[in-house]
DNA sequence: CATGAGATATGAACGCTGTCAATATTGGAG
DNA sequence: CTCCAATATTGACAGCGTTCATATCTCATG
């Protein structure tokens, strides 16, 4: 394996480098050429592995979705038992995890749910985060914790509210301190008692 | 006024041209140079009126916010009388107007609420759309139409849900047909009876 | 072991972009 | 009428994404 030619795993290396740069400075500030330079590779080398720049960014966006999913998985793992309290904690915990991701990984969040990735990615109802949210709602419903007659359309409403709150956080339109009041308000609207 | 030199009202003309192009193709596809060319003006002429490209785009974003505000104003004008039904209609109508704007003016919406404008623009609680939403909630409250104990934090929650739904529409993650079910679900969560 | 095919990287080039400095032209106030 | 501030131009710079022809490497097959 000569050191000067043929990187060997350029695709992964480029995604890694791009991921780091997106997290630090946002997708707009990332150039294909600078990534290639950092990897000591010519700019055009990328085109053996990605159709174009957006294709690479889409791969980075997929990492973002995976990272979010993992955060939410950790929440579920922390509340495995089947009690009503756990059902409540799972629901609010998932919301908190989603918003924490938006706060901690602002730039990555913007790429993952931005126009570049939205175009050619799977519909939300097939993503891990959305499915976890739905099953948390189903859980609440199973325990009779939802306000009567509110289940219909609730998936989308809760998803929209959470995602909307996340984008407001990301844009700086709302400070991080607003997260807990938001979760409380949501719970008050949805959960009985 | 010589025809070849000194445009006369370049600033407004550039905003108009940029607005048109953003609406048609999105802010990413709009270049300062192409706008200048369309106006038969040199590229650097823009820098007498705008600090940089983002500055121009921010002016376009302000137009977007104004357009949204006008849509919402029309809704309020259509339901002026003070009855409980009007209070309900104002609230759901404002939501519908917000989402219709997102659907009709996808690209403009993305610019107006995107990272470029979010940075240097006034906080949401001072914008027309947000204020109209709040006063619609106050109206519902005055008529005793809110579920008891739900008023606190409701501003932000409803704003987040509406804005989130709008971004989901804009990204194509959700089809326009999902709007009415969403409005219904929201109303069911918030409004009593 | 040699060979050729296919994957991978290179270098140079194209047209485009935002931005800036120096220069020229303009309209209007004194 | 003259001079000034506002406005526009020209020309240049560095950087971008992308493409094409070319070079090099790896590996399976004969």
GROMACS .gro file of C-alpha atoms (C1' of nucleotides) in nm:
model
  446
    1UNK     CA    1   0.000   0.000   0.000
    2UNK     CA    2   0.194   0.299  -0.123
    3UNK     CA    3   0.153   0.604   0.090
    4UNK     CA    4   0.124   0.861  -0.186
    5UNK     CA    5  -0.133   0.701  -0.409
    6UNK     CA    6  -0.462   0.528  -0.353
    7UNK     CA    7  -0.591   0.630  -0.016
    8UNK     CA    8  -0.770   0.301   0.040
    9UNK     CA    9  -1.087   0.404   0.219
   10UNK     CA   10  -1.145   0.749   0.082
   11UNK     CA   11  -1.525   0.733   0.100
   12UNK     CA   12  -1.538   0.675   0.474
   13UNK     CA   13  -1.252   0.914   0.537
   14UNK     CA   14  -1.429   1.189   0.347
   15UNK     CA   15  -1.753   1.134   0.534
   16UNK     CA   16  -1.566   1.143   0.864
   17UNK     CA   17  -1.383   1.460   0.775
   18UNK     CA   18  -1.699   1.621   0.638
   19UNK     CA   19  -1.892   1.518   0.948
   20UNK     CA   20  -1.636   1.683   1.172
   21UNK     CA   21  -1.639   2.001   0.967
   22UNK     CA   22  -2.017   2.017   0.944
   23UNK     CA   23  -2.046   1.976   1.319
   24UNK     CA   24  -1.796   2.254   1.374
   25UNK     CA   25  -1.892   2.512   1.114
   26UNK     CA   26  -2.208   2.409   0.931
   27UNK     CA   27  -2.262   2.253   0.591
   28UNK     CA   28  -2.240   2.585   0.405
   29UNK     CA   29  -1.885   2.642   0.519
   30UNK     CA   30  -1.766   2.300   0.407
   31UNK     CA   31  -1.604   2.272   0.067
   32UNK     CA   32  -1.521   1.957  -0.118
   33UNK     CA   33  -1.180   2.094  -0.200
   34UNK     CA   34  -1.086   2.169   0.160
   35UNK     CA   35  -1.185   1.818   0.263
   36UNK     CA   36  -0.974   1.672  -0.015
   37UNK     CA   37  -0.684   1.892   0.090
   38UNK     CA   38  -0.712   1.782   0.452
   39UNK     CA   39  -0.699   1.421   0.336
   40UNK     CA   40  -0.407   1.498   0.105
   41UNK     CA   41  -0.599   1.391  -0.196
   42UNK     CA   42  -0.687   1.570  -0.517
   43UNK     CA   43  -1.028   1.740  -0.534
   44UNK     CA   44  -1.154   1.521  -0.813
   45UNK     CA   45  -1.082   1.202  -0.621
   46UNK     CA   46  -1.416   1.245  -0.445
   47UNK     CA   47  -1.602   1.178  -0.765
   48UNK     CA   48  -1.505   0.814  -0.761
   49UNK     CA   49  -1.719   0.770  -0.450
   50UNK     CA   50  -1.985   1.040  -0.460
   51UNK     CA   51  -2.196   1.174  -0.743
   52UNK     CA   52  -2.146   1.529  -0.625
   53UNK     CA   53  -2.103   1.741  -0.315
   54UNK     CA   54  -2.465   1.702  -0.207
   55UNK     CA   55  -2.424   1.327  -0.227
   56UNK     CA   56  -2.143   1.345   0.026
   57UNK     CA   57  -2.342   1.579   0.248
   58UNK     CA   58  -2.634   1.338   0.234
   59UNK     CA   59  -2.407   1.069   0.375
   60UNK     CA   60  -2.316   1.306   0.656
   61UNK     CA   61  -2.684   1.378   0.713
   62UNK     CA   62  -2.747   1.006   0.752
   63UNK     CA   63  -2.486   1.004   1.030
   64UNK     CA   64  -2.680   1.282   1.195
   65UNK     CA   65  -3.001   1.086   1.185
   66UNK     CA   66  -2.822   0.786   1.330
   67UNK     CA   67  -2.677   0.996   1.610
   68UNK     CA   68  -3.022   1.129   1.697
   69UNK     CA   69  -3.164   0.780   1.689
   70UNK     CA   70  -2.897   0.659   1.926
   71UNK     CA   71  -2.974   0.933   2.176
   72UNK     CA   72  -3.338   0.833   2.170
   73UNK     CA   73  -3.249   0.466   2.206
   74UNK     CA   74  -3.055   0.545   2.520
   75UNK     CA   75  -3.363   0.709   2.666
   76UNK     CA   76  -3.573   0.403   2.599
   77UNK     CA   77  -3.308   0.181   2.751
   78UNK     CA   78  -3.315   0.393   3.065
   79UNK     CA   79  -3.689   0.338   3.115
   80UNK     CA   80  -3.758  -0.022   3.024
   81UNK     CA   81  -4.007  -0.122   3.291
   82UNK     CA   82  -4.374  -0.110   3.211
   83UNK     CA   83  -4.529   0.129   3.456
   84UNK     CA   84  -4.736   0.436   3.389
   85UNK     CA   85  -4.455   0.651   3.519
   86UNK     CA   86  -4.215   0.489   3.275
   87UNK     CA   87  -4.455   0.552   2.989
   88UNK     CA   88  -4.464   0.918   3.082
   89UNK     CA   89  -4.086   0.932   3.126
   90UNK     CA   90  -4.029   0.762   2.792
   91UNK     CA   91  -4.244   1.016   2.614
   92UNK     CA   92  -4.100   1.329   2.770
   93UNK     CA   93  -3.752   1.177   2.762
   94UNK     CA   94  -3.773   1.122   2.388
   95UNK     CA   95  -3.875   1.482   2.340
   96UNK     CA   96  -3.590   1.601   2.556
   97UNK     CA   97  -3.343   1.387   2.365
   98UNK     CA   98  -3.462   1.527   2.033
   99UNK     CA   99  -3.425   1.883   2.156
  100UNK     CA  100  -3.093   1.815   2.323
  101UNK     CA  101  -2.964   1.689   1.991
  102UNK     CA  102  -3.078   2.009   1.823
  103UNK     CA  103  -2.900   2.216   2.088
  104UNK     CA  104  -2.579   2.013   2.103
  105UNK     CA  105  -2.546   1.946   1.731
  106UNK     CA  106  -2.700   2.254   1.577
  107UNK     CA  107  -2.522   2.236   1.245
  108UNK     CA  108  -2.561   1.865   1.205
  109UNK     CA  109  -2.930   1.894   1.285
  110UNK     CA  110  -2.969   2.160   1.019
  111UNK     CA  111  -2.805   1.941   0.758
  112UNK     CA  112  -2.991   1.625   0.856
  113UNK     CA  113  -3.331   1.790   0.833
  114UNK     CA  114  -3.243   2.053   0.577
  115UNK     CA  115  -3.331   2.068   0.208
  116UNK     CA  116  -3.027   1.875   0.086
  117UNK     CA  117  -3.110   1.560   0.278
  118UNK     CA  118  -3.488   1.600   0.280
  119UNK     CA  119  -3.501   1.556  -0.094
  120UNK     CA  120  -3.361   1.206  -0.139
  121UNK     CA  121  -3.412   1.055   0.202
  122UNK     CA  122  -3.672   0.816   0.330
  123UNK     CA  123  -4.007   0.954   0.455
  124UNK     CA  124  -4.016   1.033   0.828
  125UNK     CA  125  -4.252   0.751   0.916
  126UNK     CA  126  -3.974   0.510   0.827
  127UNK     CA  127  -3.706   0.671   1.039
  128UNK     CA  128  -3.611   0.550   1.383
  129UNK     CA  129  -3.685   0.872   1.571
  130UNK     CA  130  -4.036   0.904   1.431
  131UNK     CA  131  -4.117   0.541   1.498
  132UNK     CA  132  -3.993   0.567   1.854
  133UNK     CA  133  -4.213   0.867   1.910
  134UNK     CA  134  -4.519   0.689   1.776
  135UNK     CA  135  -4.464   0.383   1.988
  136UNK     CA  136  -4.425   0.608   2.292
  137UNK     CA  137  -4.764   0.755   2.212
  138UNK     CA  138  -4.907   0.408   2.168
  139UNK     CA  139  -4.766   0.322   2.508
  140UNK     CA  140  -4.935   0.617   2.670
  141UNK     CA  141  -5.256   0.517   2.497
  142UNK     CA  142  -5.227   0.158   2.618
  143UNK     CA  143  -5.207   0.281   2.976
  144UNK     CA  144  -5.505   0.508   2.921
  145UNK     CA  145  -5.295   0.815   2.976
  146UNK     CA  146  -5.408   1.007   2.668
  147UNK     CA  147  -5.691   1.253   2.683
  148UNK     CA  148  -5.996   1.079   2.533
  149UNK     CA  149  -6.041   1.129   2.159
  150UNK     CA  150  -5.702   1.284   2.110
  151UNK     CA  151  -5.516   0.990   1.957
  152UNK     CA  152  -5.617   1.058   1.598
  153UNK     CA  153  -5.357   1.261   1.414
  154UNK     CA  154  -5.151   1.294   1.729
  155UNK     CA  155  -4.841   1.135   1.572
  156UNK     CA  156  -4.799   1.416   1.327
  157UNK     CA  157  -4.896   1.688   1.573
  158UNK     CA  158  -4.644   1.583   1.835
  159UNK     CA  159  -4.380   1.529   1.570
  160UNK     CA  160  -4.444   1.873   1.424
  161UNK     CA  161  -4.435   2.039   1.764
  162UNK     CA  162  -4.111   1.870   1.866
  163UNK     CA  163  -3.944   1.925   1.533
  164UNK     CA  164  -4.066   2.283   1.526
  165UNK     CA  165  -3.934   2.353   1.872
  166UNK     CA  166  -3.602   2.204   1.762
  167UNK     CA  167  -3.578   2.432   1.460
  168UNK     CA  168  -3.662   2.734   1.674
  169UNK     CA  169  -3.380   2.636   1.909
  170UNK     CA  170  -3.143   2.584   1.622
  171UNK     CA  171  -3.220   2.921   1.469
  172UNK     CA  172  -3.167   3.089   1.802
  173UNK     CA  173  -3.525   3.214   1.799
  174UNK     CA  174  -3.576   3.057   2.138
  175UNK     CA  175  -3.327   2.994   2.421
  176UNK     CA  176  -3.247   2.649   2.563
  177UNK     CA  177  -3.423   2.744   2.885
  178UNK     CA  178  -3.750   2.723   2.696
  179UNK     CA  179  -3.719   2.347   2.657
  180UNK     CA  180  -3.856   2.236   2.994
  181UNK     CA  181  -4.159   2.468   2.987
  182UNK     CA  182  -4.224   2.340   2.636
  183UNK     CA  183  -4.213   1.977   2.745
  184UNK     CA  184  -4.439   2.056   3.039
  185UNK     CA  185  -4.688   2.236   2.819
  186UNK     CA  186  -4.692   1.950   2.571
  187UNK     CA  187  -4.747   1.696   2.845
  188UNK     CA  188  -5.028   1.906   2.989
  189UNK     CA  189  -5.202   1.909   2.652
  190UNK     CA  190  -5.165   1.541   2.582
  191UNK     CA  191  -5.141   1.343   2.900
  192UNK     CA  192  -5.436   1.295   3.128
  193UNK     CA  193  -5.434   1.383   3.500
  194UNK     CA  194  -3.114   6.068  -1.604
  195UNK     CA  195  -2.877   5.896  -1.841
  196UNK     CA  196  -2.986   5.554  -1.940
  197UNK     CA  197  -2.655   5.379  -1.920
  198UNK     CA  198  -2.522   5.499  -1.588
  199UNK     CA  199  -2.665   5.538  -1.241
  200UNK     CA  200  -2.967   5.318  -1.214
  201UNK     CA  201  -3.144   5.544  -0.966
  202UNK     CA  202  -3.315   5.301  -0.734
  203UNK     CA  203  -3.084   5.007  -0.743
  204UNK     CA  204  -3.147   4.892  -0.388
  205UNK     CA  205  -3.520   4.837  -0.436
  206UNK     CA  206  -3.471   4.700  -0.785
  207UNK     CA  207  -3.222   4.443  -0.655
  208UNK     CA  208  -3.452   4.336  -0.374
  209UNK     CA  209  -3.740   4.301  -0.620
  210UNK     CA  210  -3.533   4.098  -0.862
  211UNK     CA  211  -3.388   3.886  -0.583
  212UNK     CA  212  -3.734   3.830  -0.436
  213UNK     CA  213  -3.862   3.705  -0.768
  214UNK     CA  214  -3.569   3.472  -0.811
  215UNK     CA  215  -3.583   3.338  -0.457
  216UNK     CA  216  -3.953   3.264  -0.496
  217UNK     CA  217  -3.888   3.082  -0.820
  218UNK     CA  218  -3.570   2.887  -0.748
  219UNK     CA  219  -3.467   2.926  -0.385
  220UNK     CA  220  -3.203   3.140  -0.221
  221UNK     CA  221  -2.919   2.896  -0.296
  222UNK     CA  222  -2.969   2.933  -0.669
  223UNK     CA  223  -2.961   3.310  -0.661
  224UNK     CA  224  -2.632   3.480  -0.737
  225UNK     CA  225  -2.550   3.844  -0.688
  226UNK     CA  226  -2.393   3.853  -1.031
  227UNK     CA  227  -2.697   3.719  -1.214
  228UNK     CA  228  -2.917   3.978  -1.044
  229UNK     CA  229  -2.680   4.253  -1.145
  230UNK     CA  230  -2.675   4.122  -1.498
  231UNK     CA  231  -3.056   4.115  -1.516
  232UNK     CA  232  -3.061   4.477  -1.404
  233UNK     CA  233  -2.785   4.565  -1.652
  234UNK     CA  234  -2.556   4.679  -1.379
  235UNK     CA  235  -2.209   4.573  -1.279
  236UNK     CA  236  -2.175   4.311  -1.003
  237UNK     CA  237  -1.997   4.540  -0.763
  238UNK     CA  238  -2.269   4.805  -0.784
  239UNK     CA  239  -2.458   4.610  -0.519
  240UNK     CA  240  -2.198   4.697  -0.258
  241UNK     CA  241  -2.310   5.059  -0.249
  242UNK     CA  242  -2.640   4.942  -0.102
  243UNK     CA  243  -2.574   4.613   0.074
  244UNK     CA  244  -2.289   4.500   0.293
  245UNK     CA  245  -2.278   4.162   0.122
  246UNK     CA  246  -2.496   3.902  -0.040
  247UNK     CA  247  -2.651   3.789   0.286
  248UNK     CA  248  -2.749   4.146   0.357
  249UNK     CA  249  -2.950   4.155   0.035
  250UNK     CA  250  -3.105   3.817   0.112
  251UNK     CA  251  -3.203   3.943   0.455
  252UNK     CA  252  -3.396   4.223   0.290
  253UNK     CA  253  -3.573   3.962   0.080
  254UNK     CA  254  -3.645   3.760   0.392
  255UNK     CA  255  -3.808   4.065   0.547
  256UNK     CA  256  -4.040   4.078   0.246
  257UNK     CA  257  -4.128   3.716   0.315
  258UNK     CA  258  -4.217   3.792   0.674
  259UNK     CA  259  -4.430   4.083   0.558
  260UNK     CA  260  -4.609   3.864   0.305
  261UNK     CA  261  -4.687   3.608   0.574
  262UNK     CA  262  -4.809   3.880   0.806
  263UNK     CA  263  -5.040   4.012   0.539
  264UNK     CA  264  -5.195   3.671   0.484
  265UNK     CA  265  -5.262   3.646   0.854
  266UNK     CA  266  -5.405   3.996   0.864
  267UNK     CA  267  -5.652   3.903   0.593
  268UNK     CA  268  -5.772   3.614   0.806
  269UNK     CA  269  -5.831   3.840   1.103
  270UNK     CA  270  -6.017   4.088   0.883
  271UNK     CA  271  -6.243   3.808   0.766
  272UNK     CA  272  -6.351   3.722   1.121
  273UNK     CA  273  -6.389   4.052   1.303
  274UNK     CA  274  -6.701   3.989   1.509
  275UNK     CA  275  -6.663   3.880   1.868
  276UNK     CA  276  -6.833   3.546   1.897
  277UNK     CA  277  -6.695   3.218   2.022
  278UNK     CA  278  -6.716   3.081   1.671
  279UNK     CA  279  -6.512   3.371   1.541
  280UNK     CA  280  -6.251   3.316   1.808
  281UNK     CA  281  -6.220   2.955   1.698
  282UNK     CA  282  -6.215   3.054   1.331
  283UNK     CA  283  -5.949   3.316   1.392
  284UNK     CA  284  -5.725   3.066   1.562
  285UNK     CA  285  -5.754   2.787   1.307
  286UNK     CA  286  -5.755   3.039   1.024
  287UNK     CA  287  -5.424   3.184   1.137
  288UNK     CA  288  -5.276   2.836   1.145
  289UNK     CA  289  -5.408   2.761   0.799
  290UNK     CA  290  -5.268   3.089   0.665
  291UNK     CA  291  -4.926   3.014   0.809
  292UNK     CA  292  -4.922   2.669   0.651
  293UNK     CA  293  -5.062   2.794   0.321
  294UNK     CA  294  -4.776   3.040   0.304
  295UNK     CA  295  -4.529   2.759   0.359
  296UNK     CA  296  -4.691   2.558   0.080
  297UNK     CA  297  -4.734   2.842  -0.170
  298UNK     CA  298  -4.403   3.015  -0.105
  299UNK     CA  299  -4.177   2.728  -0.012
  300UNK     CA  300  -3.851   2.892  -0.107
  301UNK     CA  301  -3.938   3.228   0.041
  302UNK     CA  302  -4.044   3.058   0.362
  303UNK     CA  303  -3.713   2.876   0.380
  304UNK     CA  304  -3.520   3.199   0.341
  305UNK     CA  305  -3.734   3.397   0.583
  306UNK     CA  306  -3.699   3.142   0.860
  307UNK     CA  307  -3.362   3.003   0.757
  308UNK     CA  308  -3.020   3.059   0.912
  309UNK     CA  309  -2.934   3.367   0.704
  310UNK     CA  310  -3.223   3.574   0.832
  311UNK     CA  311  -3.256   3.414   1.174
  312UNK     CA  312  -2.920   3.552   1.278
  313UNK     CA  313  -2.975   3.924   1.248
  314UNK     CA  314  -3.351   3.952   1.269
  315UNK     CA  315  -3.578   4.051   1.553
  316UNK     CA  316  -3.690   3.785   1.803
  317UNK     CA  317  -4.016   3.609   1.715
  318UNK     CA  318  -4.215   3.765   1.996
  319UNK     CA  319  -4.178   4.098   1.819
  320UNK     CA  320  -4.295   3.980   1.478
  321UNK     CA  321  -4.647   4.027   1.351
  322UNK     CA  322  -4.727   3.660   1.293
  323UNK     CA  323  -4.625   3.555   1.644
  324UNK     CA  324  -4.814   3.840   1.804
  325UNK     CA  325  -5.127   3.761   1.608
  326UNK     CA  326  -5.106   3.402   1.720
  327UNK     CA  327  -5.074   3.501   2.083
  328UNK     CA  328  -5.365   3.738   2.071
  329UNK     CA  329  -5.576   3.466   1.910
  330UNK     CA  330  -5.489   3.244   2.205
  331UNK     CA  331  -5.578   3.525   2.444
  332UNK     CA  332  -5.907   3.555   2.264
  333UNK     CA  333  -5.982   3.188   2.310
  334UNK     CA  334  -5.889   3.223   2.674
  335UNK     CA  335  -6.118   3.524   2.720
  336UNK     CA  336  -6.411   3.320   2.593
  337UNK     CA  337  -6.321   3.035   2.822
  338UNK     CA  338  -6.248   2.808   2.529
  339UNK     CA  339  -5.910   2.682   2.648
  340UNK     CA  340  -5.878   2.365   2.845
  341UNK     CA  341  -5.826   2.463   3.208
  342UNK     CA  342  -5.464   2.505   3.316
  343UNK     CA  343  -5.330   2.489   2.964
  344UNK     CA  344  -5.260   2.858   2.901
  345UNK     CA  345  -4.914   2.861   3.052
  346UNK     CA  346  -4.646   2.813   2.789
  347UNK     CA  347  -4.907   2.762   2.523
  348UNK     CA  348  -4.775   3.048   2.307
  349UNK     CA  349  -4.451   2.874   2.241
  350UNK     CA  350  -4.603   2.530   2.208
  351UNK     CA  351  -4.856   2.635   1.945
  352UNK     CA  352  -4.594   2.842   1.767
  353UNK     CA  353  -4.353   2.548   1.763
  354UNK     CA  354  -4.618   2.309   1.638
  355UNK     CA  355  -4.733   2.538   1.360
  356UNK     CA  356  -4.382   2.632   1.255
  357UNK     CA  357  -4.273   2.270   1.274
  358UNK     CA  358  -4.560   2.157   1.058
  359UNK     CA  359  -4.468   2.429   0.811
  360UNK     CA  360  -4.109   2.311   0.789
  361UNK     CA  361  -4.223   1.951   0.742
  362UNK     CA  362  -4.442   2.068   0.454
  363UNK     CA  363  -4.162   2.271   0.305
  364UNK     CA  364  -3.918   1.982   0.318
  365UNK     CA  365  -4.172   1.756   0.153
  366UNK     CA  366  -4.168   1.528   0.457
  367UNK     CA  367  -4.544   1.562   0.477
  368UNK     CA  368  -4.803   1.621   0.201
  369UNK     CA  369  -5.038   1.923   0.191
  370UNK     CA  370  -5.331   1.692   0.263
  371UNK     CA  371  -5.195   1.656   0.615
  372UNK     CA  372  -5.279   2.016   0.696
  373UNK     CA  373  -5.645   1.982   0.787
  374UNK     CA  374  -5.597   1.676   1.008
  375UNK     CA  375  -5.318   1.865   1.179
  376UNK     CA  376  -5.535   2.170   1.244
  377UNK     CA  377  -5.811   1.944   1.374
  378UNK     CA  378  -5.574   1.760   1.604
  379UNK     CA  379  -5.435   2.086   1.738
  380UNK     CA  380  -5.780   2.223   1.802
  381UNK     CA  381  -5.878   1.903   1.979
  382UNK     CA  382  -5.581   1.936   2.211
  383UNK     CA  383  -5.630   2.301   2.290
  384UNK     CA  384  -5.991   2.402   2.256
  385UNK     CA  385  -6.252   2.286   2.500
  386UNK     CA  386  -6.574   2.107   2.393
  387DC     C1'  387   0.436  -1.539  -1.305
  388DA     C1'  388   0.257  -1.241  -1.642
  389DT     C1'  389  -0.127  -0.980  -1.814
  390DG     C1'  390  -0.507  -0.720  -1.865
  391DA     C1'  391  -0.927  -0.521  -1.664
  392DG     C1'  392  -1.138  -0.233  -1.341
  393DA     C1'  393  -1.111   0.058  -0.955
  394DT     C1'  394  -0.895   0.459  -0.794
  395DA     C1'  395  -0.624   0.883  -0.801
  396DT     C1'  396  -0.409   1.282  -1.060
  397DG     C1'  397  -0.357   1.739  -1.309
  398DA     C1'  398  -0.522   2.081  -1.576
  399DA     C1'  399  -0.892   2.325  -1.719
  400DC     C1'  400  -1.370   2.555  -1.740
  401DG     C1'  401  -1.708   2.868  -1.588
  402DC     C1'  402  -1.898   3.032  -1.207
  403DT     C1'  403  -1.907   3.273  -0.759
  404DG     C1'  404  -1.850   3.673  -0.375
  405DT     C1'  405  -1.572   4.047  -0.282
  406DC     C1'  406  -1.247   4.435  -0.307
  407DA     C1'  407  -0.959   4.840  -0.462
  408DA     C1'  408  -0.897   5.197  -0.779
  409DT     C1'  409  -1.128   5.472  -1.100
  410DA     C1'  410  -1.486   5.714  -1.344
  411DT     C1'  411  -1.932   5.937  -1.374
  412DT     C1'  412  -2.328   6.157  -1.195
  413DG     C1'  413  -2.673   6.481  -0.969
  414DG     C1'  414  -2.735   6.834  -0.656
  415DA     C1'  415  -2.594   7.187  -0.291
  416DG     C1'  416  -2.323   7.596  -0.212
  417DC     C1'  417  -2.021   7.703  -1.192
  418DT     C1'  418  -1.784   7.424  -0.901
  419DC     C1'  419  -1.701   7.084  -0.597
  420DC     C1'  420  -1.859   6.682  -0.315
  421DA     C1'  421  -2.077   6.283  -0.192
  422DA     C1'  422  -2.325   5.922  -0.386
  423DT     C1'  423  -2.321   5.589  -0.725
  424DA     C1'  424  -2.151   5.297  -1.088
  425DT     C1'  425  -1.751   5.072  -1.356
  426DT     C1'  426  -1.346   4.806  -1.459
  427DG     C1'  427  -1.040   4.467  -1.346
  428DA     C1'  428  -0.864   4.157  -1.051
  429DC     C1'  429  -0.831   3.786  -0.689
  430DA     C1'  430  -0.909   3.360  -0.460
  431DG     C1'  431  -1.210   3.005  -0.415
  432DC     C1'  432  -1.570   2.696  -0.559
  433DG     C1'  433  -1.795   2.247  -0.798
  434DT     C1'  434  -1.727   1.977  -1.178
  435DT     C1'  435  -1.534   1.737  -1.594
  436DC     C1'  436  -1.198   1.508  -1.891
  437DA     C1'  437  -0.805   1.281  -2.024
  438DT     C1'  438  -0.440   1.042  -1.814
  439DA     C1'  439  -0.171   0.782  -1.480
  440DT     C1'  440  -0.131   0.436  -1.125
  441DC     C1'  441  -0.257   0.073  -0.834
  442DT     C1'  442  -0.493  -0.400  -0.713
  443DC     C1'  443  -0.639  -0.826  -0.810
  444DA     C1'  444  -0.830  -1.220  -1.053
  445DT     C1'  445  -0.746  -1.502  -1.442
  446DG     C1'  446  -0.489  -1.752  -1.771
   0.00000   0.00000   0.00000
